[in-house]
Amino acid sequence: DVVLTLEGVEKFYNKGLANEICVLSGADLALKPGELVALVAPSGAGKSTLLHIAGLLDEADSGSVDIDGKTLSGKSDRRRTRARREDIGFVYQFHHLLPEFSALENIALPQMANGVSKSDAETRGRELLETVGVAHRAKHRPAELSGGEQQRVAFCRALANKPRILLADEPTGNLDPATSDQVFDALMKLVRETGLAALVATHNMELAARMDRVVRLENGVLVDG
Ligand code: ADP
Ligand code: ADP
């Protein structure tokens, strides 16, 4: 059972120009439900590029991206956008929560956009906030939350519509070590409770070591360990 598969993914920037660079040169990955995988690489190695391709935000030059064995790379924008909305949640280094809405509203709104009633959306929102230990801040706006709380809310929002894949790009990159641990514990709990498949880019080797496995991006390919 594999939910996300990358096979032979190649990505160039400035293809055909004098400043062409090859960022991915045949990256393979198989991500299973319920597994939390660390993506480790130096800055500039191509982690964001890989996450964008895996998340169907960007297209590879060759190779394939499959969700549940269905190939989505090379498909129409509409098809890929639908798959992204249904199956993939994103978290970034900065929370990107809507500043004028409360934590709970930030989690409820994406559900309501998908046709969920306000009361059901808020019920799920409260459950998610409970799981990550931020329920007592449900009515606070992002600026009224600590950095760790903001990131935990960002995880809840990413999971609001029950995606099966979570892609996170340095989600603790902006936090001190103690807060990073707390955010990581919340993420672990979400993964364990939902059977989510998560790929988390991080520079933090201690956090990486606590995940189910580590893949390193080296010279454009993914290697174990
Ligand atoms: P990381 O996330 O590991 O820091 P990125 O995926 O952001 O790495 O970038 C990998 C390499 O590709 C870097 O050398 C970066 O400068 C280059 N790059 C990223 N995006 C573009 C782009 N749109 N055009 C040209 N080069 C890019
Ligand atoms: P931390 O100890 O994680 O660094 P802070 O000192 O930033 O957190 O905040 C401590 C608590 O105060 C947090 O729970 C946060 O929700 C709350 N808080 C911080 N800033 C504000 C604010 N401007 N308005 C309301 N509550 C706030």
mmCIF file of C-alpha atoms and ligand atoms in Angstrom:
data_model
loop_
_atom_site.group_PDB
_atom_site.id
_atom_site.type_symbol
_atom_site.label_atom_id
_atom_site.label_comp_id
_atom_site.label_asym_id
_atom_site.label_seq_id
_atom_site.Cartn_x
_atom_site.Cartn_y
_atom_site.Cartn_z
ATOM 1 C CA ASP A 1 0.000 0.000 0.000
ATOM 2 C CA VAL A 2 1.649 3.127 -1.311
ATOM 3 C CA VAL A 3 -0.229 6.406 -1.509
ATOM 4 C CA LEU A 4 2.346 8.609 -3.226
ATOM 5 C CA THR A 5 4.877 7.392 -5.771
ATOM 6 C CA LEU A 6 7.585 9.384 -7.520
ATOM 7 C CA GLU A 7 9.470 7.581 -10.260
ATOM 8 C CA GLY A 8 12.471 8.857 -12.135
ATOM 9 C CA VAL A 9 11.570 12.479 -11.526
ATOM 10 C CA GLU A 10 13.804 14.923 -13.383
ATOM 11 C CA LYS A 11 13.638 18.676 -13.099
ATOM 12 C CA PHE A 12 15.702 21.330 -14.826
ATOM 13 C CA TYR A 13 15.549 25.069 -14.502
ATOM 14 C CA ASN A 14 16.373 27.291 -17.470
ATOM 15 C CA LYS A 15 16.304 24.257 -19.718
ATOM 16 C CA GLY A 16 18.230 24.742 -22.931
ATOM 17 C CA LEU A 17 19.823 27.973 -21.741
ATOM 18 C CA ALA A 18 23.419 28.601 -20.768
ATOM 19 C CA ASN A 19 22.404 28.721 -17.099
ATOM 20 C CA GLU A 20 20.499 25.411 -17.191
ATOM 21 C CA ILE A 21 20.622 23.498 -13.916
ATOM 22 C CA CYS A 22 19.481 19.979 -13.174
ATOM 23 C CA VAL A 23 17.897 19.930 -9.694
ATOM 24 C CA LEU A 24 16.362 16.450 -9.800
ATOM 25 C CA SER A 25 17.968 13.746 -11.909
ATOM 26 C CA GLY A 26 15.836 10.667 -11.338
ATOM 27 C CA ALA A 27 14.249 10.934 -7.885
ATOM 28 C CA ASP A 28 12.234 7.923 -6.653
ATOM 29 C CA LEU A 29 10.004 7.808 -3.590
ATOM 30 C CA ALA A 30 7.227 5.580 -2.262
ATOM 31 C CA LEU A 31 5.244 6.996 0.646
ATOM 32 C CA LYS A 32 2.895 4.754 2.615
ATOM 33 C CA PRO A 33 -0.165 5.693 4.672
ATOM 34 C CA GLY A 34 0.690 6.308 8.324
ATOM 35 C CA GLU A 35 4.352 6.968 7.710
ATOM 36 C CA LEU A 36 6.214 10.110 8.641
ATOM 37 C CA VAL A 37 9.281 10.561 6.449
ATOM 38 C CA ALA A 38 12.002 13.177 6.839
ATOM 39 C CA LEU A 39 13.387 14.802 3.697
ATOM 40 C CA VAL A 40 16.870 16.033 4.463
ATOM 41 C CA ALA A 41 19.224 18.000 2.243
ATOM 42 C CA PRO A 42 21.350 21.121 2.311
ATOM 43 C CA SER A 43 19.769 24.400 1.326
ATOM 44 C CA GLY A 44 19.561 24.723 -2.460
ATOM 45 C CA ALA A 45 19.592 20.958 -3.042
ATOM 46 C CA GLY A 46 16.034 20.940 -4.365
ATOM 47 C CA LYS A 47 13.739 20.095 -1.440
ATOM 48 C CA SER A 48 11.146 22.731 -2.306
ATOM 49 C CA THR A 49 11.265 21.717 -5.952
ATOM 50 C CA LEU A 50 10.675 18.099 -4.986
ATOM 51 C CA LEU A 51 7.786 18.987 -2.651
ATOM 52 C CA HIS A 52 6.180 21.185 -5.306
ATOM 53 C CA ILE A 53 6.373 18.380 -7.872
ATOM 54 C CA ALA A 54 5.110 15.787 -5.386
ATOM 55 C CA GLY A 55 2.274 18.174 -4.493
ATOM 56 C CA LEU A 56 1.297 18.707 -8.129
ATOM 57 C CA LEU A 57 2.085 22.421 -7.915
ATOM 58 C CA ASP A 58 4.874 22.105 -10.441
ATOM 59 C CA GLU A 59 5.535 19.688 -13.320
ATOM 60 C CA ALA A 60 8.570 17.457 -13.681
ATOM 61 C CA ASP A 61 10.469 17.422 -16.989
ATOM 62 C CA SER A 62 10.278 13.645 -16.938
ATOM 63 C CA GLY A 63 9.278 10.826 -14.628
ATOM 64 C CA SER A 64 5.932 10.312 -12.950
ATOM 65 C CA VAL A 65 3.949 11.280 -9.868
ATOM 66 C CA ASP A 66 1.199 8.833 -8.905
ATOM 67 C CA ILE A 67 -1.405 9.008 -6.173
ATOM 68 C CA ASP A 68 -2.926 5.602 -5.395
ATOM 69 C CA GLY A 69 -1.324 4.231 -8.523
ATOM 70 C CA LYS A 70 -2.968 6.845 -10.750
ATOM 71 C CA THR A 71 -0.508 8.929 -12.719
ATOM 72 C CA LEU A 72 -1.151 12.653 -12.362
ATOM 73 C CA SER A 73 2.021 14.092 -13.825
ATOM 74 C CA GLY A 74 1.338 15.236 -17.371
ATOM 75 C CA LYS A 75 -2.431 15.385 -16.794
ATOM 76 C CA SER A 76 -4.514 18.535 -17.271
ATOM 77 C CA ASP A 77 -4.251 21.377 -14.777
ATOM 78 C CA ARG A 78 -7.857 20.766 -13.800
ATOM 79 C CA ARG A 79 -7.266 17.127 -13.007
ATOM 80 C CA ARG A 80 -4.117 17.910 -11.016
ATOM 81 C CA THR A 81 -5.773 20.753 -9.127
ATOM 82 C CA ARG A 82 -8.623 18.470 -8.137
ATOM 83 C CA ALA A 83 -6.225 15.765 -6.955
ATOM 84 C CA ARG A 84 -4.245 18.368 -5.018
ATOM 85 C CA ARG A 85 -7.368 19.718 -3.295
ATOM 86 C CA GLU A 86 -8.652 16.280 -2.416
ATOM 87 C CA ASP A 87 -5.516 14.456 -1.439
ATOM 88 C CA ILE A 88 -2.753 16.845 -0.426
ATOM 89 C CA GLY A 89 -2.201 19.228 2.466
ATOM 90 C CA PHE A 90 0.695 21.693 2.613
ATOM 91 C CA VAL A 91 2.534 23.343 5.482
ATOM 92 C CA TYR A 92 5.328 25.879 4.992
ATOM 93 C CA GLN A 93 7.952 27.474 7.193
ATOM 94 C CA PHE A 94 5.626 30.441 7.735
ATOM 95 C CA HIS A 95 2.066 29.658 8.658
ATOM 96 C CA HIS A 96 0.210 31.693 5.977
ATOM 97 C CA LEU A 97 -2.920 31.707 8.105
ATOM 98 C CA LEU A 98 -5.504 34.354 7.229
ATOM 99 C CA PRO A 99 -4.769 37.170 9.692
ATOM 100 C CA GLU A 100 -8.303 38.488 10.055
ATOM 101 C CA PHE A 101 -9.800 35.127 11.020
ATOM 102 C CA SER A 102 -9.552 33.105 14.229
ATOM 103 C CA ALA A 103 -7.618 29.837 14.477
ATOM 104 C CA LEU A 104 -10.889 27.913 14.325
ATOM 105 C CA GLU A 105 -12.157 29.907 11.333
ATOM 106 C CA ASN A 106 -8.885 29.291 9.505
ATOM 107 C CA ILE A 107 -9.564 25.554 9.818
ATOM 108 C CA ALA A 108 -13.316 25.752 9.161
ATOM 109 C CA LEU A 109 -13.218 27.951 6.042
ATOM 110 C CA PRO A 110 -11.482 25.480 3.684
ATOM 111 C CA GLN A 111 -14.034 22.849 4.696
ATOM 112 C CA MET A 112 -16.957 25.218 4.090
ATOM 113 C CA ALA A 113 -15.479 25.992 0.655
ATOM 114 C CA ASN A 114 -15.856 22.250 0.004
ATOM 115 C CA GLY A 115 -19.520 22.255 0.998
ATOM 116 C CA VAL A 116 -19.227 21.204 4.655
ATOM 117 C CA SER A 117 -21.719 22.984 6.951
ATOM 118 C CA LYS A 118 -20.363 25.603 9.320
ATOM 119 C CA SER A 119 -21.226 23.562 12.403
ATOM 120 C CA ASP A 120 -19.606 20.373 11.065
ATOM 121 C CA ALA A 121 -16.564 22.350 9.935
ATOM 122 C CA GLU A 122 -16.195 23.907 13.374
ATOM 123 C CA THR A 123 -16.650 20.559 15.107
ATOM 124 C CA ARG A 124 -13.836 19.053 13.050
ATOM 125 C CA GLY A 125 -11.765 22.190 13.602
ATOM 126 C CA ARG A 126 -12.141 21.909 17.368
ATOM 127 C CA GLU A 127 -11.193 18.215 17.272
ATOM 128 C CA LEU A 128 -8.051 18.997 15.303
ATOM 129 C CA LEU A 129 -7.121 21.861 17.647
ATOM 130 C CA GLU A 130 -7.713 19.522 20.584
ATOM 131 C CA THR A 131 -5.367 16.933 19.087
ATOM 132 C CA VAL A 132 -2.540 19.443 18.768
ATOM 133 C CA GLY A 133 -3.184 21.096 22.136
ATOM 134 C CA VAL A 134 -4.389 24.490 20.876
ATOM 135 C CA ALA A 135 -8.133 24.186 21.584
ATOM 136 C CA HIS A 136 -7.918 26.945 24.187
ATOM 137 C CA ARG A 137 -6.798 29.350 21.431
ATOM 138 C CA ALA A 138 -9.642 28.551 19.003
ATOM 139 C CA LYS A 139 -10.963 32.121 19.005
ATOM 140 C CA HIS A 140 -7.583 33.854 18.810
ATOM 141 C CA ARG A 141 -6.333 35.364 15.585
ATOM 142 C CA PRO A 142 -2.926 34.227 14.261
ATOM 143 C CA ALA A 143 -1.118 37.352 15.545
ATOM 144 C CA GLU A 144 -2.321 36.492 19.051
ATOM 145 C CA LEU A 145 -0.730 33.047 18.941
ATOM 146 C CA SER A 146 2.842 32.015 19.660
ATOM 147 C CA GLY A 147 4.949 30.725 16.768
ATOM 148 C CA GLY A 148 4.472 27.130 17.860
ATOM 149 C CA GLU A 149 0.733 27.595 18.164
ATOM 150 C CA GLN A 150 0.590 29.190 14.717
ATOM 151 C CA GLN A 151 2.346 26.206 13.157
ATOM 152 C CA ARG A 152 0.127 23.723 14.972
ATOM 153 C CA VAL A 153 -2.917 25.581 13.624
ATOM 154 C CA ALA A 154 -1.331 25.520 10.149
ATOM 155 C CA PHE A 155 -1.102 21.717 10.411
ATOM 156 C CA CYS A 156 -4.768 21.563 11.421
ATOM 157 C CA ARG A 157 -5.747 23.719 8.466
ATOM 158 C CA ALA A 158 -3.698 21.550 6.101
ATOM 159 C CA LEU A 159 -5.621 18.521 7.374
ATOM 160 C CA ALA A 160 -9.044 20.207 7.474
ATOM 161 C CA ASN A 161 -10.278 18.513 4.303
ATOM 162 C CA LYS A 162 -8.835 15.101 5.235
ATOM 163 C CA PRO A 163 -6.060 14.836 2.674
ATOM 164 C CA ARG A 164 -4.166 11.556 2.695
ATOM 165 C CA ILE A 165 -0.800 13.152 2.017
ATOM 166 C CA LEU A 166 0.868 15.948 3.949
ATOM 167 C CA LEU A 167 3.847 17.796 2.485
ATOM 168 C CA ALA A 168 5.681 20.132 4.830
ATOM 169 C CA ASP A 169 8.592 22.413 3.911
ATOM 170 C CA GLU A 170 10.705 23.251 6.981
ATOM 171 C CA PRO A 171 7.641 23.543 9.237
ATOM 172 C CA THR A 172 9.798 24.102 12.316
ATOM 173 C CA GLY A 173 12.507 26.085 10.537
ATOM 174 C CA ASN A 174 11.475 29.307 12.209
ATOM 175 C CA LEU A 175 11.059 27.933 15.747
ATOM 176 C CA ASP A 176 13.360 27.476 18.727
ATOM 177 C CA PRO A 177 14.291 23.864 19.630
ATOM 178 C CA ALA A 178 11.770 23.419 22.457
ATOM 179 C CA THR A 179 8.931 24.782 20.332
ATOM 180 C CA SER A 180 10.051 22.647 17.376
ATOM 181 C CA ASP A 181 9.768 19.570 19.575
ATOM 182 C CA GLN A 182 6.279 20.558 20.632
ATOM 183 C CA VAL A 183 5.148 21.155 17.037
ATOM 184 C CA PHE A 184 6.754 17.888 15.987
ATOM 185 C CA ASP A 185 4.932 15.980 18.747
ATOM 186 C CA ALA A 186 1.656 17.459 17.499
ATOM 187 C CA LEU A 187 2.472 16.417 13.934
ATOM 188 C CA MET A 188 3.337 12.899 15.076
ATOM 189 C CA LYS A 189 0.010 12.669 16.870
ATOM 190 C CA LEU A 190 -1.905 13.826 13.778
ATOM 191 C CA VAL A 191 -0.093 11.277 11.618
ATOM 192 C CA ARG A 192 -0.738 8.465 14.084
ATOM 193 C CA GLU A 193 -4.404 9.341 14.544
ATOM 194 C CA THR A 194 -5.252 9.838 10.872
ATOM 195 C CA GLY A 195 -3.071 7.342 9.013
ATOM 196 C CA LEU A 196 -1.732 10.264 7.031
ATOM 197 C CA ALA A 197 1.368 9.897 4.860
ATOM 198 C CA ALA A 198 3.712 12.795 5.625
ATOM 199 C CA LEU A 199 6.886 13.990 3.933
ATOM 200 C CA VAL A 200 8.596 16.673 5.987
ATOM 201 C CA ALA A 201 11.621 18.620 4.791
ATOM 202 C CA THR A 202 13.825 19.594 7.715
ATOM 203 C CA HIS A 203 17.322 20.735 8.606
ATOM 204 C CA ASN A 204 16.846 19.524 12.138
ATOM 205 C CA MET A 205 18.640 16.170 12.360
ATOM 206 C CA GLU A 206 17.250 15.410 15.805
ATOM 207 C CA LEU A 207 13.699 15.722 14.510
ATOM 208 C CA ALA A 208 14.593 13.774 11.368
ATOM 209 C CA ALA A 209 15.904 10.935 13.531
ATOM 210 C CA ARG A 210 12.567 10.744 15.347
ATOM 211 C CA MET A 211 10.623 10.152 12.136
ATOM 212 C CA ASP A 212 9.849 6.691 10.726
ATOM 213 C CA ARG A 213 12.609 7.016 8.154
ATOM 214 C CA VAL A 214 14.892 9.540 6.539
ATOM 215 C CA VAL A 215 15.484 10.155 2.843
ATOM 216 C CA ARG A 216 18.297 12.411 1.728
ATOM 217 C CA LEU A 217 18.279 14.420 -1.458
ATOM 218 C CA GLU A 218 21.780 14.125 -2.879
ATOM 219 C CA ASN A 219 22.890 15.102 -6.368
ATOM 220 C CA GLY A 220 19.319 15.108 -7.586
ATOM 221 C CA VAL A 221 18.321 11.672 -6.310
ATOM 222 C CA LEU A 222 16.758 10.391 -3.080
ATOM 223 C CA VAL A 223 18.778 7.976 -0.979
ATOM 224 C CA ASP A 224 17.740 6.166 2.219
ATOM 225 C CA GLY A 225 19.137 7.114 5.589
HETATM 226 P P1 ADP B 1 15.877 23.838 -1.402
HETATM 227 O O1 ADP B 1 14.415 23.846 -1.113
HETATM 228 O O2 ADP B 1 16.534 22.524 -1.096
HETATM 229 O O3 ADP B 1 16.615 24.975 -0.794
HETATM 230 P P2 ADP B 1 15.065 24.580 -4.113
HETATM 231 O O4 ADP B 1 14.223 23.489 -4.637
HETATM 232 O O5 ADP B 1 14.392 25.817 -3.626
HETATM 233 O O6 ADP B 1 16.060 23.994 -2.989
HETATM 234 O O7 ADP B 1 16.109 25.031 -5.245
HETATM 235 C C1 ADP B 1 17.014 24.111 -5.852
HETATM 236 C C2 ADP B 1 17.882 24.839 -6.862
HETATM 237 O O8 ADP B 1 17.086 25.286 -7.954
HETATM 238 C C3 ADP B 1 18.556 26.067 -6.295
HETATM 239 O O9 ADP B 1 19.847 26.157 -6.894
HETATM 240 C C4 ADP B 1 17.669 27.186 -6.764
HETATM 241 O O10 ADP B 1 18.400 28.377 -6.895
HETATM 242 C C5 ADP B 1 17.181 26.691 -8.090
HETATM 243 N N1 ADP B 1 15.838 27.192 -8.443
HETATM 244 C C6 ADP B 1 14.723 27.046 -7.692
HETATM 245 N N2 ADP B 1 13.651 27.579 -8.319
HETATM 246 C C7 ADP B 1 14.112 28.099 -9.490
HETATM 247 C C8 ADP B 1 13.505 28.778 -10.586
HETATM 248 N N3 ADP B 1 12.197 29.044 -10.601
HETATM 249 N N4 ADP B 1 14.303 29.154 -11.616
HETATM 250 C C9 ADP B 1 15.613 28.869 -11.621
HETATM 251 N N5 ADP B 1 16.260 28.225 -10.621
HETATM 252 C C10 ADP B 1 15.525 27.844 -9.574
HETATM 253 P P1 ADP B 2 5.841 31.220 23.713
HETATM 254 O O1 ADP B 2 5.960 31.000 25.201
HETATM 255 O O2 ADP B 2 5.455 29.975 22.971
HETATM 256 O O3 ADP B 2 6.966 31.974 23.084
HETATM 257 P P2 ADP B 2 4.326 33.698 23.725
HETATM 258 O O4 ADP B 2 5.114 34.216 24.867
HETATM 259 O O5 ADP B 2 4.448 34.351 22.392
HETATM 260 O O6 ADP B 2 4.547 32.118 23.528
HETATM 261 O O7 ADP B 2 2.817 33.667 24.110
HETATM 262 C C1 ADP B 2 2.374 33.023 25.283
HETATM 263 C C2 ADP B 2 0.867 32.890 25.203
HETATM 264 O O8 ADP B 2 0.240 34.174 25.096
HETATM 265 C C3 ADP B 2 0.486 32.090 23.969
HETATM 266 O O9 ADP B 2 -0.370 31.042 24.373
HETATM 267 C C4 ADP B 2 -0.249 33.066 23.065
HETATM 268 O O10 ADP B 2 -1.423 32.468 22.532
HETATM 269 C C5 ADP B 2 -0.639 34.206 23.976
HETATM 270 N N1 ADP B 2 -0.437 35.470 23.244
HETATM 271 C C6 ADP B 2 0.732 35.916 22.709
HETATM 272 N N2 ADP B 2 0.572 37.116 22.109
HETATM 273 C C7 ADP B 2 -0.741 37.439 22.284
HETATM 274 C C8 ADP B 2 -1.553 38.557 21.880
HETATM 275 N N3 ADP B 2 -1.058 39.601 21.198
HETATM 276 N N4 ADP B 2 -2.861 38.556 22.231
HETATM 277 C C9 ADP B 2 -3.367 37.507 22.908
HETATM 278 N N5 ADP B 2 -2.664 36.415 23.309
HETATM 279 C C10 ADP B 2 -1.377 36.392 23.008
#
